[in-house]
Short mmCIF file of C-alpha atoms in Angstrom, two decimals:
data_model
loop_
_atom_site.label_atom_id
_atom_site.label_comp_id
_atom_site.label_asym_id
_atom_site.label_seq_id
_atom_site.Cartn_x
_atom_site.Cartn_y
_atom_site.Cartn_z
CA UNK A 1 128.57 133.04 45.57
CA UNK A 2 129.69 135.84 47.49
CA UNK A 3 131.87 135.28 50.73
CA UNK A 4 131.67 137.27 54.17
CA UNK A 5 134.92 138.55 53.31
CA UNK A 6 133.90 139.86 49.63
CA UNK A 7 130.40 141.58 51.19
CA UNK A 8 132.94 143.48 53.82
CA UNK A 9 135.36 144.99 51.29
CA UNK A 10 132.20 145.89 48.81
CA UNK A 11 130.93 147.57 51.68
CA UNK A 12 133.79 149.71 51.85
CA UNK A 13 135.15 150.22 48.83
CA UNK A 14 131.49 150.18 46.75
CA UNK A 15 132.49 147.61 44.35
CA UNK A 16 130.61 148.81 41.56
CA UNK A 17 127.78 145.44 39.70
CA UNK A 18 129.60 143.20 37.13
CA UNK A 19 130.11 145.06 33.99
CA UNK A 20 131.48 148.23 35.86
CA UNK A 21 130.24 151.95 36.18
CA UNK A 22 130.01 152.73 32.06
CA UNK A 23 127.30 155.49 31.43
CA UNK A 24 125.45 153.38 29.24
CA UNK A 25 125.36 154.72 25.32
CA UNK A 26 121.88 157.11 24.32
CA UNK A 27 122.62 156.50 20.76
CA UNK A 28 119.30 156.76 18.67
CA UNK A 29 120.07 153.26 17.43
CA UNK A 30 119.91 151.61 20.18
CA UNK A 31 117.43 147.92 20.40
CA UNK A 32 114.74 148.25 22.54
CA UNK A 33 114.99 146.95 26.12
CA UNK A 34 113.63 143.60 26.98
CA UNK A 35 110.77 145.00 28.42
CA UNK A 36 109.47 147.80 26.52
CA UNK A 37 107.41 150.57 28.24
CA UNK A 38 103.48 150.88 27.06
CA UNK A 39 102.76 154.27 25.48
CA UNK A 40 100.99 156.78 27.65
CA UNK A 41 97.98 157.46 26.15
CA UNK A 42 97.42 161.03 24.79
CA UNK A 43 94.66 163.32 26.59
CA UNK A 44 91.47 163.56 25.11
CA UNK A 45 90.86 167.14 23.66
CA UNK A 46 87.80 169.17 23.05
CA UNK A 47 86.76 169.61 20.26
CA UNK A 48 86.27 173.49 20.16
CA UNK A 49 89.68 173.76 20.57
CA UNK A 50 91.53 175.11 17.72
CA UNK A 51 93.87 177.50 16.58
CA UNK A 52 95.38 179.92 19.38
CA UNK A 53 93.55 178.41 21.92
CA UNK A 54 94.65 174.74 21.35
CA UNK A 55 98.28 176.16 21.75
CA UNK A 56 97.41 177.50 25.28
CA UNK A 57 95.80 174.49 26.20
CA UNK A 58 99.18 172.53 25.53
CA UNK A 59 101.15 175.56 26.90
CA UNK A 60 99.60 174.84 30.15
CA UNK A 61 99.73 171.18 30.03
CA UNK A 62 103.48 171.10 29.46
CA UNK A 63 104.43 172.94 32.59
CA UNK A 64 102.33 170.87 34.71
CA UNK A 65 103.87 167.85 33.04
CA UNK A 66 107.34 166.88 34.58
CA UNK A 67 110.50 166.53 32.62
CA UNK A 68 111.37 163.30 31.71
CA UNK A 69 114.68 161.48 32.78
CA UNK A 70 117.81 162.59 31.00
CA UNK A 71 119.41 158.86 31.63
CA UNK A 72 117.81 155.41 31.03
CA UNK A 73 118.65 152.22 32.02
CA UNK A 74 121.59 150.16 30.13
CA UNK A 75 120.07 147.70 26.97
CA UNK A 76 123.25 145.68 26.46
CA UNK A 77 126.67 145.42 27.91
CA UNK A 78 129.29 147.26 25.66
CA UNK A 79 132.56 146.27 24.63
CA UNK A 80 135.12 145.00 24.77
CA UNK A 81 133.20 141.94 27.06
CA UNK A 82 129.39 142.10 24.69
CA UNK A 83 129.79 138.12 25.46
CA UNK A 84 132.05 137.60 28.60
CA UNK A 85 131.97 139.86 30.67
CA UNK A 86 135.16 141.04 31.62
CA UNK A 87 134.33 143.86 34.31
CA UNK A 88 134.34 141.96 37.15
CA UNK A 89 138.39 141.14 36.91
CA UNK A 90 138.96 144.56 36.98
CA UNK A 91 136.83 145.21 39.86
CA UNK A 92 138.86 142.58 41.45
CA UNK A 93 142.05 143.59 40.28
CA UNK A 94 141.04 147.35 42.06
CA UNK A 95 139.49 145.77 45.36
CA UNK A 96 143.67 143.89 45.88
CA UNK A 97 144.84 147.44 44.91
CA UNK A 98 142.89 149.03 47.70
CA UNK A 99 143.66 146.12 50.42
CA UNK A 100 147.35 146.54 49.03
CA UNK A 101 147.41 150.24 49.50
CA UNK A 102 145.63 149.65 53.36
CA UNK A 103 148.45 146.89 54.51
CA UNK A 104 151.23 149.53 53.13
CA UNK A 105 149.75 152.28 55.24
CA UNK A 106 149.56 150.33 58.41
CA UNK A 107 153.28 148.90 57.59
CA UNK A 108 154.29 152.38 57.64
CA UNK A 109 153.71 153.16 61.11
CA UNK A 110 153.60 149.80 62.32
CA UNK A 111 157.36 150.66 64.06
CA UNK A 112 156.19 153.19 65.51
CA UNK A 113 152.81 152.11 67.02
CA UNK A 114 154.59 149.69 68.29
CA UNK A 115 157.15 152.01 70.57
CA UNK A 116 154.38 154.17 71.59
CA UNK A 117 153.07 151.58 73.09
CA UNK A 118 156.14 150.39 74.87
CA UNK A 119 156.40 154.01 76.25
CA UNK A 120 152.94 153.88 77.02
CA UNK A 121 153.92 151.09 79.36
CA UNK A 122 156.83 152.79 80.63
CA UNK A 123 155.60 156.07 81.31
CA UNK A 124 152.57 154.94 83.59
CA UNK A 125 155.10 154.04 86.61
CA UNK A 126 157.81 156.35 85.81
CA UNK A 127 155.26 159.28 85.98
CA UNK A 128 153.82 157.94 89.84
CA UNK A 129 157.39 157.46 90.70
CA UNK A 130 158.53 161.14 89.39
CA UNK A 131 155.46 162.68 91.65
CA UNK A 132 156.06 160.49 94.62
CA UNK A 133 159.63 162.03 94.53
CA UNK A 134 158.87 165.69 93.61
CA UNK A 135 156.12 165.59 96.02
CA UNK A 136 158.86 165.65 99.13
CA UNK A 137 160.59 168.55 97.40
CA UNK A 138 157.03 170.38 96.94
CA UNK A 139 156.40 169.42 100.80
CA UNK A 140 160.14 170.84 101.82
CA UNK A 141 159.53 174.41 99.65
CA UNK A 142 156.26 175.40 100.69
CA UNK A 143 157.23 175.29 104.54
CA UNK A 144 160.21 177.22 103.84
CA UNK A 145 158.70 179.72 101.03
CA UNK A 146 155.90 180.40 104.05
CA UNK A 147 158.72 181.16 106.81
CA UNK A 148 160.35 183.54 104.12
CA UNK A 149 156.80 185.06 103.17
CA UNK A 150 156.13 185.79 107.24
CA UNK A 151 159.59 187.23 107.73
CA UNK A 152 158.97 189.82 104.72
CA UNK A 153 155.71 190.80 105.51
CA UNK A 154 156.75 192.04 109.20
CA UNK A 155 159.29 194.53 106.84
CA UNK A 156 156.18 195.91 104.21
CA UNK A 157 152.64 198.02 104.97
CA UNK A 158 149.20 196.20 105.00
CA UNK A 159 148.82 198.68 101.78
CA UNK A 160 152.20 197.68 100.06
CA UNK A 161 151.16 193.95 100.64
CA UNK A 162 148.04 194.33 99.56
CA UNK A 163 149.18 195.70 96.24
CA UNK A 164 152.01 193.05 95.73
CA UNK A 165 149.78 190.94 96.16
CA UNK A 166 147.01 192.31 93.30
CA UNK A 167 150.18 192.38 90.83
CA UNK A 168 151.29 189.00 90.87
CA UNK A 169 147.64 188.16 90.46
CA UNK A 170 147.89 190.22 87.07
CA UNK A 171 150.66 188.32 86.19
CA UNK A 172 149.08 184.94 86.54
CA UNK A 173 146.35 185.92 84.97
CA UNK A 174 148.47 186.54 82.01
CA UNK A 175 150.18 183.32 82.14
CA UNK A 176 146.62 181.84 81.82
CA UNK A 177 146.29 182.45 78.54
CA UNK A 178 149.06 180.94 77.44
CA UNK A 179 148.83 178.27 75.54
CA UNK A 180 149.39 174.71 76.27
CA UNK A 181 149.63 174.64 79.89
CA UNK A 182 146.51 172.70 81.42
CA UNK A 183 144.73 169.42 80.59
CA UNK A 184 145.21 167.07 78.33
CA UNK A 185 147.11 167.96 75.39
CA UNK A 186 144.91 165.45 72.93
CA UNK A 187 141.49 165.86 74.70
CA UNK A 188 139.99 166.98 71.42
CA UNK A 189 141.47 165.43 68.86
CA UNK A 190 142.00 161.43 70.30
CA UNK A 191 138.11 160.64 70.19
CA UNK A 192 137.14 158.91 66.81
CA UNK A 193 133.99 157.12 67.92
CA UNK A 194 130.72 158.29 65.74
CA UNK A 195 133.03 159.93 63.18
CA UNK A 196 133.15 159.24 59.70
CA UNK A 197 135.59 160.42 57.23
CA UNK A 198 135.64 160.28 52.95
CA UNK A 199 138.55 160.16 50.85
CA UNK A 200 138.45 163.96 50.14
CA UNK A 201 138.79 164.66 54.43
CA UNK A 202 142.14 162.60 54.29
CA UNK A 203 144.24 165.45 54.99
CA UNK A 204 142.40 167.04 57.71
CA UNK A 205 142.27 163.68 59.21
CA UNK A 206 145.97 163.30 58.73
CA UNK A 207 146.78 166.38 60.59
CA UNK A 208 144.41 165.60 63.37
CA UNK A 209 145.90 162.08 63.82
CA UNK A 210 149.30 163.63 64.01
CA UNK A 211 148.66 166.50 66.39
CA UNK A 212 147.70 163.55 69.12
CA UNK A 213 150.70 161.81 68.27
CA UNK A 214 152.57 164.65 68.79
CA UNK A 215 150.99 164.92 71.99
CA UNK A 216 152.06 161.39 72.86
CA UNK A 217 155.37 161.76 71.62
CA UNK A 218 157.16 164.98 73.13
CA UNK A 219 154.61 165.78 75.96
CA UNK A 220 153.17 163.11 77.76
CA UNK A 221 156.00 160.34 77.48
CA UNK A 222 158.36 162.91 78.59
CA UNK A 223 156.07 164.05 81.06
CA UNK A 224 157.65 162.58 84.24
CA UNK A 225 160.83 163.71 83.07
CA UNK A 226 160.02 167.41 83.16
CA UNK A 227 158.20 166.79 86.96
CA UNK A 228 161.79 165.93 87.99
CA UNK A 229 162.92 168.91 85.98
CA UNK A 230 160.56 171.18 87.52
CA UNK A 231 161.09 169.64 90.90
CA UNK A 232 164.66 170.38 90.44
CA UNK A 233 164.07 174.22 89.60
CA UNK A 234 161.92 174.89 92.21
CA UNK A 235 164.90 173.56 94.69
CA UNK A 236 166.95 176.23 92.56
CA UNK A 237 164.46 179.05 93.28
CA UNK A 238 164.06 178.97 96.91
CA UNK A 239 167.92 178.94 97.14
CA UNK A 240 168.08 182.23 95.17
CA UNK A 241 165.56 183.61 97.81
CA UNK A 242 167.69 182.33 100.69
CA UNK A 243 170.85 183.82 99.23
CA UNK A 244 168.64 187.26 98.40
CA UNK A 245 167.76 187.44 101.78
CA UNK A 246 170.84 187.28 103.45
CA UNK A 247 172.99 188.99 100.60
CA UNK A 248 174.62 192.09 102.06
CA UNK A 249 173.26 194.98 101.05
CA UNK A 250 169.63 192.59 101.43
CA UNK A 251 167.40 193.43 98.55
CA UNK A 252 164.44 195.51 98.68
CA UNK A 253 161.15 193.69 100.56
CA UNK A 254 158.91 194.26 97.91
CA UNK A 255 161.72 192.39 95.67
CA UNK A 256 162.14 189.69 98.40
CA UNK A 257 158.51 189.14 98.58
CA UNK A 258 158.24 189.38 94.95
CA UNK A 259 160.52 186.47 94.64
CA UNK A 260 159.11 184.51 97.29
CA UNK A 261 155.49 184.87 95.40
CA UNK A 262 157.34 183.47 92.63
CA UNK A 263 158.56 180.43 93.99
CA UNK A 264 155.46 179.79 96.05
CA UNK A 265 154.07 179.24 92.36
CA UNK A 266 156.77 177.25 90.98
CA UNK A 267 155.87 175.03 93.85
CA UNK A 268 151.88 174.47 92.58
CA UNK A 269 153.78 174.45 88.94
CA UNK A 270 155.69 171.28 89.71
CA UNK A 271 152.78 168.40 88.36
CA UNK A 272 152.26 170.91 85.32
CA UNK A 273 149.03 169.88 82.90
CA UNK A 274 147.75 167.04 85.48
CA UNK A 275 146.07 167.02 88.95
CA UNK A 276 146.70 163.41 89.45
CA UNK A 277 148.30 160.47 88.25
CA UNK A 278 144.48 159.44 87.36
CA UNK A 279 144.43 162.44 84.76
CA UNK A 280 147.79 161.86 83.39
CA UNK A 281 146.96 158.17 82.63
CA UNK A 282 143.58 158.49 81.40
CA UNK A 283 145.29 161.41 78.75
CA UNK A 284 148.09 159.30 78.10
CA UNK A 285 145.50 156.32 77.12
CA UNK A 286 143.53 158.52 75.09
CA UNK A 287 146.64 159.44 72.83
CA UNK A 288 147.58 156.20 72.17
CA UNK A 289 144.48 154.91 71.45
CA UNK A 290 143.61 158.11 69.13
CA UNK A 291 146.97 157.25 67.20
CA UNK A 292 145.86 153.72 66.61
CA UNK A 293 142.68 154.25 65.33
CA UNK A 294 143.37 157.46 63.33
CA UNK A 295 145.71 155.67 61.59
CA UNK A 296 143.62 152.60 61.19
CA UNK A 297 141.24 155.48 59.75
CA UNK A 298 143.70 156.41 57.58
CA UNK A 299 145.03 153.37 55.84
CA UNK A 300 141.26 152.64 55.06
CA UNK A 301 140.92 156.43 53.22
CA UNK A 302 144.05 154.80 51.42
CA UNK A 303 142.40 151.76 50.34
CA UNK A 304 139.44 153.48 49.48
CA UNK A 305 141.41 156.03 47.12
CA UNK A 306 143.62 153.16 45.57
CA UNK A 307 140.20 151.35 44.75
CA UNK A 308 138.59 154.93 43.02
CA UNK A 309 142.10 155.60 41.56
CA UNK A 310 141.84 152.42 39.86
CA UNK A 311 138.31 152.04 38.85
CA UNK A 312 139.13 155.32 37.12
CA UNK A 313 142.12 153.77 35.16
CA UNK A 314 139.93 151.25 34.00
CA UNK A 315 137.09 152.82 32.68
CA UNK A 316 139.95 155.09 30.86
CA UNK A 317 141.06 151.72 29.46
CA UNK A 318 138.05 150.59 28.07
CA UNK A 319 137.30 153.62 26.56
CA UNK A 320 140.66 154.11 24.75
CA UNK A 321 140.20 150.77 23.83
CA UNK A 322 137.09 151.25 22.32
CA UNK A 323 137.72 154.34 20.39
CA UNK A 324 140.74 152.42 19.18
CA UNK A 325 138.85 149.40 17.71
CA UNK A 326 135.20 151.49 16.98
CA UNK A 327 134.98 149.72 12.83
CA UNK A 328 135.61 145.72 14.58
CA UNK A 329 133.34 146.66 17.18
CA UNK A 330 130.57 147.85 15.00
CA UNK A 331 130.83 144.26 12.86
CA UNK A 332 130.77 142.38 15.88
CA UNK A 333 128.48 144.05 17.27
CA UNK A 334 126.14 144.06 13.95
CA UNK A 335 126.99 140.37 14.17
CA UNK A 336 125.16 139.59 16.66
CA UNK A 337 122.12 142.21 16.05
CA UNK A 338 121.58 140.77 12.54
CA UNK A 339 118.02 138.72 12.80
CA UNK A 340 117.77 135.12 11.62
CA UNK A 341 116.13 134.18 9.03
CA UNK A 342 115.03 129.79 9.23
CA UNK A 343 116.97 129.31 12.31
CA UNK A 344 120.24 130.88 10.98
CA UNK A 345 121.58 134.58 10.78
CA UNK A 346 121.63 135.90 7.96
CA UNK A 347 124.40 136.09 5.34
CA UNK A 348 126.25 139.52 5.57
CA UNK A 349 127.26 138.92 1.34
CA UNK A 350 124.53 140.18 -1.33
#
């Protein structure tokens, strides 16, 4: 009787119908199955037909007539297990391989699952508390940055402000395109739902699953970190503008306004990738939950190559075996093929 458990892990590994996967042998000698198919019965010819045109006739009949089956169905088990059979312990022994090689996968990251979600639970207030406290020094800059902006202004043309103005655009523009700089840094790869993956995408699933832990790992948990960093330059840019502008010989205006463009940036710079706290959490959930189940993913590819791994060993086994003991083989097998003769088989002695 099969259990729950034993219909979930043939399910996933394809445990293969006691006996195992042997191509079954197309040897001429073969008994007939149990139930042998009737003849098809031959088409009635004319009888006019003769010589070349009777070999037209069949010409044309063949091609209409499809190809028959290369393969057949199995008539006996083969050895070693023409008696007992002996497949289904392998298939066993290959499904606690593949279970085996899922629990070492999982163990492997297990640690680290584990801290990432410990950070997960950390990061969530220290990121609302980093923003509430950046969010004074943001408040503080852009007053200041716009009294600096006013003052330089009154010193440059309409023309020359206008043209400032179209260059720093340029710039941003630029810095655009640069990569990683916006939105959520595992927004493509953390969503697993309505995927499936084989053995032979293991890699690319690998990679993938790593990617959004590396997005979990040295970007988002040390995202409030680098809102207090940036916080903390933009402090140290609009005192570089203050000294600037009251430096004796004062710089040039277009300079001045240059660099108060600059930190009037740095200021909408300071919460980097995220809006809100909203978007940073609901990034920082995906990540973590994309680890998790890429790597449950994972250890399940690495069940399901232990168990092919190891149904391949075995049919190797069998057939080493088998070439090794071909002359008992044939005798037992012959044993058991001889008929009887008054209830008995017969004697293999003249």
């Amino acid at each position: 009787m099969t259990t729950p458990h034993e219909s979930e892990q043939e399910a996933r590994y394809g445990r293969q119908p006691r006996g195992g996967p042997w191509t079954p042998s197309r040897r001429t000698g073969d008994p007939p199955s149990a139930k042998p198919q009737p003849e098809p019965e031959p088409e009635p010819q004319p009888e006019e037909s003769a010589g070349p045109a009777r070999e037209r006739t069949q010409s044309k009949r063949l091609e209409r007539t499809p190809a028959p089956e290369v393969t057949r169905p199995p008539t006996h088990p083969c050895p070693p297990s023409m008696e007992c059979d002996t497949g289904a312990i392998d298939d066993l022994q290959c499904r606690a391989k593949a279970v085996k090689a899922e629990s070492d996968a999982f163990a492997a990251v297990a640690d680290a699952l584990v801290k990432r979600r410990t950070a997960f639970e950390t990061a969530r207030g220290d990121y609302s508390a980093a923003r509430d406290e950046a969010a004074a020094v943001v408040d503080e800059v852009r007053h200041k940055v716009e009294e600096a902006l006013a003052e330089i202004r009154c010193r440059l043309h309409r023309d020359e402000i206008e043209c400032l103005d179209h260059a720093f655009q340029q710039v941003l523009d630029c810095l655009d395109d640069c990569p990683d700089r916006a939105g959520c840094c595992a927004d493509e790869d953390c969503r697993f739902e309505n995927e499936t993956w084989s053995v032979d995408q293991s890699e690319g699933l690998r990679l993938r699953v790593e990617r959004v832990e590396r997005c979990f790992d040295d970007v988002l948990v040390k995202e409030p970190e680098a809102v207090r960093k940036r916080a903390a330059d933009l402090k140290a840019l609009l005192a570089e503008l203050d000294t600037a502008g009251k430096a004796e010989p004062r710089e040039s205006a277009k300079k001045l306004y240059a660099r108060a463009k600059q930190v009037s940036y740095a200021a909408d710079a300071v919460w980097g990738r995220f809006a809100d706290v909203n978007e940073y959490q609901e990034c920082l959930c995906c990540a973590l939950t994309g680890s998790l189940r890429g790597r449950e993913l994972l250890a399940q590819l690495a069940g399901d190559q232990a168990y092919l791994q190891c149904q391949e060993e075995s049919r190797a086994k069998r057939c080493d075996w088998l070439r090794t003991h071909m002359v008992a083989e044939t005798l037992a097998v012959e044993l058991k093929l001889r008929p009887k003769v008054g209830g008995a088989q017969q004697s293999g002695t003249a």
